Amino acid sequence: MRTHILVTGGAGFIGSNFIRFLLAQRPGVRVTNLDSLTYSGNLENLTGIDADPRYRFVKGDICDDAAVSPLVAQADAVVHFAAESHVDRSILDSRPFVVTNVMGTQTLLDACRRAWAGNADRRFLYVSTDEVYGSLPLDRPELKFTEETPLQTNSPYSASKAAGDLLARAYHHTFKMSVLTTRCSNNFGPYQFPEKVIPLFVTNLIEGKQVPLYGDGLNVRDWIHVDDHSDGVLCVLERGRPGEVYNLGGNNERSNLELTHAILALMGKGPEMIRPVADRPGHDRRYAIDATKALRELGWTPTRSAWPAALERTVRWYADNPTWWRRVKSGAYREYYAKQYGGG
Ligand SMILES: NC(=O)c1ccc[n+]([C@@H]2O[C@H](COP(=O)([O-])OP(=O)(O)OC[C@H]3O[C@@H](n4cnc5c(N)ncnc54)[C@H](O)[C@@H]3O)[C@@H](O)[C@H]2O)c1
C-alpha cells in the first residue's frame, strides 16, 4: 500500500471528498493536500479532517515548481485533481484553463519524473473526464464512450483536460513513469461549488429563486455519486495497470430536464420555478460511459449513485448545510451569476 499520497486540488469538491474517503478507508495512509485555493477551493470542505494527524495542507500552485518538487519527492503517489473545472468559465476566459490544466499538469509530471527517477512503484494518477470524448447523439442510446473512443473535445475546458490527459500518457511512454488515468462522468454530492447544476438548482430553490435551465433541457449526463468516483480512483491507484485509462461512470443517464424535475419534486416545487435560458455555446448533447474495463479488471462497481436515494441524500445535505453554501454564494459569486444568467 502507498503510505504518503500527494493530492492536488484537495480543497475542491471531488478532491476534498476523496481525502475524506481515503483517510476513512486506509487508516495507514498520510495525505498532503496541495491547493492554491482559487475561487472553488475552500478549506471548509475539509472540516473535521483538518485536525487529523495524518493530514497536512500546503497552499501552493501546481504551476510553481518550487512548491511542487519537494512535495512530490516525499510522496509515494500523486492523485492529481487540481484544475479549472467549469465549462462555462472556460467559455468566458480559457486562459486559466490552459495555464492550470496543461502547464500545471506538465509541472507536476516533470517534478515526478525528476524526483522518482524511474522508480515504477511510485504512481501518478491523472483525474480526467468523460468530456474529453466529445458528444454522443441523442438518437443512438446504444452508443457509449469506451477507453478506445477518440478524443474529440468541444469546449476549452475539455480541450485543456485532454491536453493534460495526453501529457500524462506521454510521460508513461517516454519516461516509463507509472501513470494511470481515470475518465469519469458528472459527479454529484456534498461540497460541490454551486455553479454546477445540482447545487446551483437546489440552493436557488431554497433561496426562493428560479433555476436557469439551458436550451431545450434535453442534454444528457451520466451522474455518479462522488464517493463512487473516489472509490474508483482508489481502485485504479492501487490495482490499475500503469499506462492504462479507466472509464468511471454511474450508469445513471438523465436529461437535464429530468434532473430538474426530480429536484423540483424532492423539494416540493413546481415547474414555474424553471427559467429557460439561452443554451451554452457548443453544448455537448450526451455523455454516456461504458465502465466495463474498471468493473471487470478492478472489480469496481458504483454502488452509491442509484436514484432517487442518492439525489435525495444530496439535496438534504445542501438543505442541512446553509452556512456552507451561503458563504460560498456571496461576494464574487454574485457577479459571476449575474454575468452568466443575467441575474434573477
Ligand atoms: N466535477 C465533475 O463532475 C468532474 C467529473 C470528471 C472529472 N472531474 C475532474 O476532477 C477534478 C476535480 O474537479 P472538481 O469538480 O472537484 O473541481 P473544483 O473546481 O471543485 O476543485 C478544483 C480545485 O483545484 C484547485 N486548483 C485550481 N487551480 C489550481 C492550481 N493552479 N494549483 C493548485 N490548486 C489549484 C482549486 O483551488 C480547487 O480546490 C478536475 O480535474 C476535474 O476536471 C470533475
Coordinates of C-alpha atoms and ligand atoms in Angstrom, one line a residue:
M1 CA 0.0 0.0 0.0
R2 CA 1.2 3.5 -0.8
T3 CA 1.5 5.4 2.5
H4 CA 2.1 9.0 1.6
I5 CA -0.2 10.4 -1.1
L6 CA 0.0 13.9 -2.5
V7 CA -3.4 15.1 -3.5
T8 CA -3.6 18.2 -5.7
G9 CA -6.8 20.3 -5.6
G10 CA -7.9 18.7 -2.4
A11 CA -9.8 21.8 -1.2
G12 CA -12.2 21.4 -4.2
F13 CA -15.4 19.4 -4.5
I14 CA -14.0 16.0 -5.5
G15 CA -10.6 16.3 -4.0
S16 CA -12.0 17.0 -0.5
N17 CA -14.4 14.1 -0.8
F18 CA -11.6 11.9 -2.0
I19 CA -9.4 12.8 1.0
R20 CA -12.3 12.1 3.4
F21 CA -12.9 8.8 1.7
L22 CA -9.2 7.8 1.6
L23 CA -8.5 8.6 5.3
A24 CA -11.6 6.6 6.3
Q25 CA -10.7 3.6 4.0
R26 CA -7.0 3.4 4.6
P27 CA -6.0 4.1 8.2
G28 CA -2.3 3.7 7.5
V29 CA -2.1 6.5 4.9
R30 CA -0.8 10.0 5.1
V31 CA -2.1 12.8 2.9
T32 CA -0.6 16.1 1.8
N33 CA -3.2 18.4 0.1
L34 CA -1.6 20.9 -2.3
D35 CA -4.1 23.5 -3.3
S36 CA -3.8 27.2 -4.3
L37 CA -7.3 28.0 -3.1
T38 CA -8.8 29.5 -6.2
Y39 CA -12.5 30.7 -6.2
S40 CA -13.6 27.0 -6.0
G41 CA -11.1 25.9 -3.3
N42 CA -12.5 26.0 0.2
L43 CA -10.8 24.7 3.4
E44 CA -14.3 24.5 4.9
N45 CA -14.8 21.4 2.7
L46 CA -12.3 19.7 4.9
T47 CA -13.8 20.5 8.3
G48 CA -13.2 17.6 10.7
I49 CA -10.3 16.3 8.6
D50 CA -8.0 19.3 9.3
A51 CA -7.3 18.0 12.9
D52 CA -6.3 14.5 11.7
P53 CA -2.6 14.0 12.3
R54 CA -2.4 12.0 9.0
Y55 CA -3.4 15.1 7.1
R56 CA -1.5 18.2 6.1
F57 CA -2.5 21.2 3.9
V58 CA 0.0 23.1 1.8
K59 CA -1.1 26.3 0.0
G60 CA 0.6 26.4 -3.4
D61 CA 0.2 26.5 -7.1
I62 CA 0.7 23.3 -9.2
C63 CA 2.4 25.6 -11.8
D64 CA 5.1 26.6 -9.3
D65 CA 7.9 24.0 -9.5
A66 CA 9.5 25.3 -6.3
A67 CA 6.3 24.4 -4.4
V68 CA 5.7 21.2 -6.2
S69 CA 9.1 19.5 -6.3
P70 CA 9.7 19.0 -2.6
L71 CA 6.2 17.6 -2.0
V72 CA 6.5 15.2 -4.9
A73 CA 9.8 14.0 -3.6
Q74 CA 8.2 13.0 -0.3
A75 CA 5.2 11.2 -1.8
D76 CA 4.7 7.6 -3.0
A77 CA 1.9 8.7 -5.2
V78 CA 0.2 11.7 -6.7
V79 CA -3.5 11.9 -7.3
H80 CA -4.0 15.0 -9.5
F81 CA -7.4 16.7 -9.2
A82 CA -6.3 20.3 -9.3
A83 CA -7.9 22.1 -12.3
E84 CA -10.1 24.8 -13.6
S85 CA -13.2 22.7 -13.8
H86 CA -16.2 24.7 -15.0
V87 CA -17.1 24.6 -18.8
D88 CA -19.0 28.0 -18.6
R89 CA -16.0 29.8 -17.1
S90 CA -13.8 28.3 -19.9
I91 CA -16.1 29.9 -22.4
L92 CA -15.8 33.3 -20.7
D93 CA -11.9 33.0 -20.4
S94 CA -10.0 30.0 -21.5
R95 CA -6.5 31.2 -20.4
P96 CA -6.6 30.0 -16.8
F97 CA -7.7 26.6 -18.1
V98 CA -4.6 26.2 -20.3
V99 CA -2.3 27.5 -17.5
T100 CA -3.5 25.2 -14.8
N101 CA -4.8 22.2 -16.7
V102 CA -1.9 22.0 -19.1
M103 CA 1.1 23.8 -17.7
G104 CA 0.2 22.7 -14.1
T105 CA -0.1 19.1 -15.1
Q106 CA 3.2 19.3 -17.0
T107 CA 4.9 20.9 -14.0
L108 CA 3.7 18.0 -11.8
L109 CA 4.7 15.3 -14.2
D110 CA 8.1 16.8 -14.7
A111 CA 8.7 17.1 -11.0
C112 CA 7.7 13.4 -10.6
R113 CA 10.0 12.4 -13.4
R114 CA 12.9 14.1 -11.8
A115 CA 12.2 13.1 -8.1
W116 CA 11.1 9.5 -8.8
A117 CA 14.0 8.7 -11.2
G118 CA 12.4 5.7 -12.9
N119 CA 11.0 4.1 -9.7
A120 CA 8.0 2.3 -11.1
D121 CA 6.5 1.8 -7.6
R122 CA 5.6 5.4 -7.4
R123 CA 2.4 6.2 -9.2
F124 CA 0.8 9.3 -10.8
L125 CA -3.0 9.3 -11.3
Y126 CA -4.4 11.9 -13.6
V127 CA -8.1 12.6 -12.9
S128 CA -9.5 13.2 -16.4
T129 CA -13.1 13.5 -17.5
D130 CA -15.6 11.9 -19.9
E131 CA -15.8 15.3 -21.6
V132 CA -12.6 14.5 -23.5
Y133 CA -14.6 12.1 -25.7
G134 CA -16.9 14.9 -27.0
S135 CA -20.6 14.3 -27.6
L136 CA -22.9 11.4 -28.4
P137 CA -26.1 11.7 -30.4
L138 CA -29.4 11.5 -28.5
D139 CA -30.9 9.2 -31.1
R140 CA -28.3 6.4 -30.6
P141 CA -28.8 5.4 -27.0
E142 CA -26.8 2.2 -27.6
L143 CA -23.6 4.2 -28.0
K144 CA -21.3 4.8 -25.0
F145 CA -17.8 6.1 -24.6
T146 CA -15.2 3.3 -24.2
E147 CA -11.5 3.9 -23.4
E148 CA -10.9 3.5 -27.2
T149 CA -13.3 6.3 -28.2
P150 CA -11.3 9.0 -30.0
L151 CA -10.8 12.2 -28.0
Q152 CA -12.9 14.9 -29.7
T153 CA -13.1 17.9 -27.3
N154 CA -15.6 20.6 -27.9
S155 CA -15.1 23.1 -25.1
P156 CA -11.9 25.0 -23.9
Y157 CA -12.3 23.1 -20.6
S158 CA -12.4 19.7 -22.2
A159 CA -9.6 20.6 -24.6
S160 CA -7.3 21.6 -21.7
K161 CA -8.2 18.5 -19.8
A162 CA -7.4 16.3 -22.9
A163 CA -4.1 18.1 -23.2
G164 CA -3.2 17.1 -19.6
D165 CA -4.5 13.6 -20.3
L166 CA -2.3 13.2 -23.3
L167 CA 0.7 14.6 -21.5
A168 CA 0.2 12.1 -18.7
R169 CA 0.1 9.3 -21.3
A170 CA 3.3 10.7 -22.9
Y171 CA 5.2 10.6 -19.6
H172 CA 4.3 6.9 -19.3
H173 CA 5.5 6.1 -22.7
T174 CA 8.6 8.3 -22.9
F175 CA 9.9 8.1 -19.3
K176 CA 8.3 4.8 -18.2
M177 CA 6.5 6.5 -15.3
S178 CA 3.7 4.6 -13.7
V179 CA 0.9 6.9 -14.9
L180 CA -2.8 6.0 -14.6
T181 CA -5.7 7.9 -15.9
T182 CA -9.4 7.9 -14.9
R183 CA -12.1 9.4 -17.1
C184 CA -15.2 10.0 -15.0
S185 CA -18.7 11.2 -15.7
N186 CA -20.6 14.1 -14.0
N187 CA -20.2 13.9 -10.2
F188 CA -22.7 15.0 -7.5
G189 CA -22.6 15.0 -3.7
P190 CA -21.8 17.3 -0.8
Y191 CA -19.4 20.3 -1.0
Q192 CA -19.9 20.9 -4.8
F193 CA -19.4 24.5 -5.8
P194 CA -22.9 26.0 -6.6
E195 CA -22.0 27.0 -10.1
K196 CA -22.6 23.3 -11.1
V197 CA -26.2 22.4 -11.9
I198 CA -27.3 20.3 -8.8
P199 CA -26.1 22.6 -6.0
L200 CA -27.0 25.6 -8.1
F201 CA -30.6 24.5 -8.5
V202 CA -31.1 23.1 -5.0
T203 CA -29.7 26.3 -3.3
N204 CA -31.6 28.6 -5.7
L205 CA -34.8 26.8 -4.8
I206 CA -34.1 27.1 -1.1
E207 CA -33.5 30.8 -1.6
G208 CA -36.9 31.1 -3.5
K209 CA -35.2 31.8 -6.8
Q210 CA -35.9 30.2 -10.2
V211 CA -33.5 27.7 -11.7
P212 CA -31.8 28.6 -15.1
L213 CA -32.2 25.7 -17.5
Y214 CA -30.1 25.7 -20.7
G215 CA -31.8 25.4 -24.1
D216 CA -34.3 22.6 -24.5
G217 CA -33.1 20.8 -21.4
L218 CA -32.6 17.6 -23.3
N219 CA -28.8 17.3 -22.9
V220 CA -28.0 14.0 -21.1
R221 CA -25.3 13.4 -18.5
D222 CA -24.3 10.2 -16.7
W223 CA -24.5 11.0 -13.0
I224 CA -22.2 9.4 -10.5
H225 CA -22.0 10.0 -6.7
V226 CA -18.7 11.5 -5.7
D227 CA -18.0 8.6 -3.3
D228 CA -18.2 6.1 -6.2
H229 CA -15.8 8.3 -8.1
S230 CA -13.4 8.3 -5.1
D231 CA -13.7 4.5 -4.8
G232 CA -12.9 4.2 -8.5
V233 CA -9.8 6.5 -8.2
L234 CA -8.6 4.4 -5.2
C235 CA -9.1 1.1 -7.1
V236 CA -7.2 2.4 -10.1
L237 CA -4.4 3.9 -7.9
E238 CA -3.9 0.6 -6.1
R239 CA -4.7 -2.0 -8.7
G240 CA -4.7 -0.3 -12.1
R241 CA -2.2 -1.2 -14.8
P242 CA 0.3 1.6 -15.4
G243 CA -0.2 3.4 -18.8
E244 CA -3.9 2.4 -18.8
V245 CA -7.0 4.6 -18.9
Y246 CA -10.1 3.6 -16.9
N247 CA -13.6 5.0 -17.5
L248 CA -15.7 5.5 -14.4
G249 CA -19.5 6.2 -14.7
G250 CA -22.6 5.9 -12.6
N251 CA -24.7 4.1 -15.2
N252 CA -27.2 6.7 -14.5
E253 CA -28.1 8.8 -17.6
R254 CA -30.6 11.6 -17.1
S255 CA -31.5 14.6 -19.3
N256 CA -31.2 18.0 -17.6
L257 CA -34.9 18.3 -17.8
E258 CA -35.4 15.0 -16.0
L259 CA -32.8 16.1 -13.4
T260 CA -34.6 19.4 -12.9
H261 CA -38.0 17.8 -12.4
A262 CA -36.5 15.3 -9.9
I263 CA -35.0 18.2 -7.9
L264 CA -38.3 20.2 -8.0
A265 CA -40.3 17.1 -6.9
L266 CA -37.9 16.4 -4.0
M267 CA -38.1 20.0 -2.9
G268 CA -41.9 20.3 -3.3
K269 CA -41.7 22.9 -6.0
G270 CA -43.5 23.2 -9.4
P271 CA -42.4 23.7 -13.0
E272 CA -43.0 27.5 -12.7
M273 CA -39.6 27.6 -10.9
I274 CA -37.8 26.8 -14.2
R275 CA -36.4 29.8 -16.1
P276 CA -35.3 28.7 -19.6
V277 CA -32.1 30.5 -20.7
A278 CA -30.1 30.6 -23.9
D279 CA -28.1 27.4 -24.4
R280 CA -24.4 27.1 -23.6
P281 CA -22.4 27.6 -26.8
G282 CA -21.2 24.3 -28.2
H283 CA -23.2 22.4 -25.5
D284 CA -22.4 18.7 -25.7
R285 CA -25.6 16.7 -26.3
R286 CA -25.0 13.5 -24.5
Y287 CA -22.3 11.8 -22.4
A288 CA -22.5 8.1 -21.5
I289 CA -19.8 5.9 -20.0
D290 CA -19.0 2.3 -20.6
A291 CA -17.1 1.3 -17.4
T292 CA -16.8 -2.4 -18.2
K293 CA -13.0 -2.3 -18.0
A294 CA -12.9 -1.0 -14.4
L295 CA -15.7 -3.4 -13.5
R296 CA -14.0 -6.5 -15.0
E297 CA -10.4 -5.7 -14.3
L298 CA -10.6 -4.0 -10.9
G299 CA -13.9 -5.2 -9.5
W300 CA -15.1 -1.6 -9.1
T301 CA -18.9 -1.0 -9.0
P302 CA -20.7 2.2 -8.5
T303 CA -22.9 1.3 -5.5
R304 CA -23.8 4.8 -4.2
S305 CA -25.2 6.5 -7.3
A306 CA -28.6 5.0 -7.6
W307 CA -31.5 7.4 -7.9
P308 CA -33.7 8.7 -6.3
A309 CA -32.0 7.8 -3.0
A310 CA -28.5 9.3 -3.9
L311 CA -30.0 12.5 -5.2
E312 CA -32.3 12.8 -2.2
R313 CA -29.4 12.5 0.2
T314 CA -27.5 15.2 -1.7
V315 CA -30.5 17.6 -1.7
R316 CA -30.8 17.0 2.0
W317 CA -27.1 17.8 2.6
Y318 CA -27.5 21.2 1.0
A319 CA -30.7 21.8 2.9
D320 CA -28.9 20.9 6.1
N321 CA -25.7 23.0 5.4
P322 CA -26.9 26.5 4.5
T323 CA -23.9 28.2 6.3
W324 CA -21.5 26.4 3.9
W325 CA -23.2 27.4 0.6
R326 CA -24.5 30.8 1.7
R327 CA -20.9 31.9 2.3
V328 CA -19.8 30.4 -1.0
K329 CA -22.6 32.1 -2.9
S330 CA -21.7 35.6 -1.5
G331 CA -19.2 38.1 -2.9
A332 CA -17.6 37.4 -6.3
Y333 CA -20.1 34.5 -7.0
R334 CA -22.9 37.1 -7.3
E335 CA -21.0 38.9 -10.2
Y336 CA -20.4 35.6 -11.9
Y337 CA -24.0 34.6 -11.6
A338 CA -25.3 37.9 -13.0
K339 CA -22.9 37.7 -15.9
Q340 CA -23.8 34.1 -16.7
Y341 CA -27.6 34.1 -16.2
G342 CA -28.5 37.8 -16.2
G343 CA -29.4 38.0 -12.5
G344 CA -32.7 36.6 -11.3
Ligands
LIG1 N1 -17.0 17.7 -11.3 C1 -17.1 16.7 -12.1 O1 -18.2 16.3 -12.4 C2 -15.9 16.0 -12.7 C3 -16.1 14.9 -13.5 C4 -14.9 14.3 -14.0 C5 -13.7 14.8 -13.7 N2 -13.5 15.9 -13.0 C6 -12.2 16.4 -12.7 O2 -12.0 16.2 -11.3 C7 -11.1 17.3 -10.8 C8 -11.8 18.0 -9.7 O3 -13.0 18.6 -10.1 P1 -13.9 19.4 -9.1 O4 -15.3 19.4 -9.6 O5 -13.6 18.9 -7.7 O6 -13.3 20.9 -9.2 P2 -13.3 22.1 -8.2 O7 -13.3 23.3 -9.1 O8 -14.3 21.9 -7.2 O9 -11.9 22.0 -7.5 C9 -10.7 22.3 -8.1 C10 -9.6 22.5 -7.0 O10 -8.4 22.7 -7.7 C11 -7.7 23.8 -7.0 N3 -6.8 24.5 -8.0 C12 -7.2 25.1 -9.2 N4 -6.1 25.6 -9.8 C13 -5.0 25.3 -9.0 C14 -3.6 25.5 -9.2 N5 -3.1 26.1 -10.2 N6 -2.8 25.0 -8.2 C15 -3.3 24.3 -7.1 N7 -4.6 24.1 -7.0 C16 -5.5 24.6 -7.9 C17 -8.9 24.8 -6.6 O11 -8.5 25.7 -5.6 C18 -9.9 23.8 -6.1 O12 -9.7 23.4 -4.8 C19 -10.8 18.2 -12.0 O13 -9.6 17.8 -12.6 C20 -11.9 17.8 -13.0 O14 -11.5 18.0 -14.3 C21 -14.6 16.5 -12.5

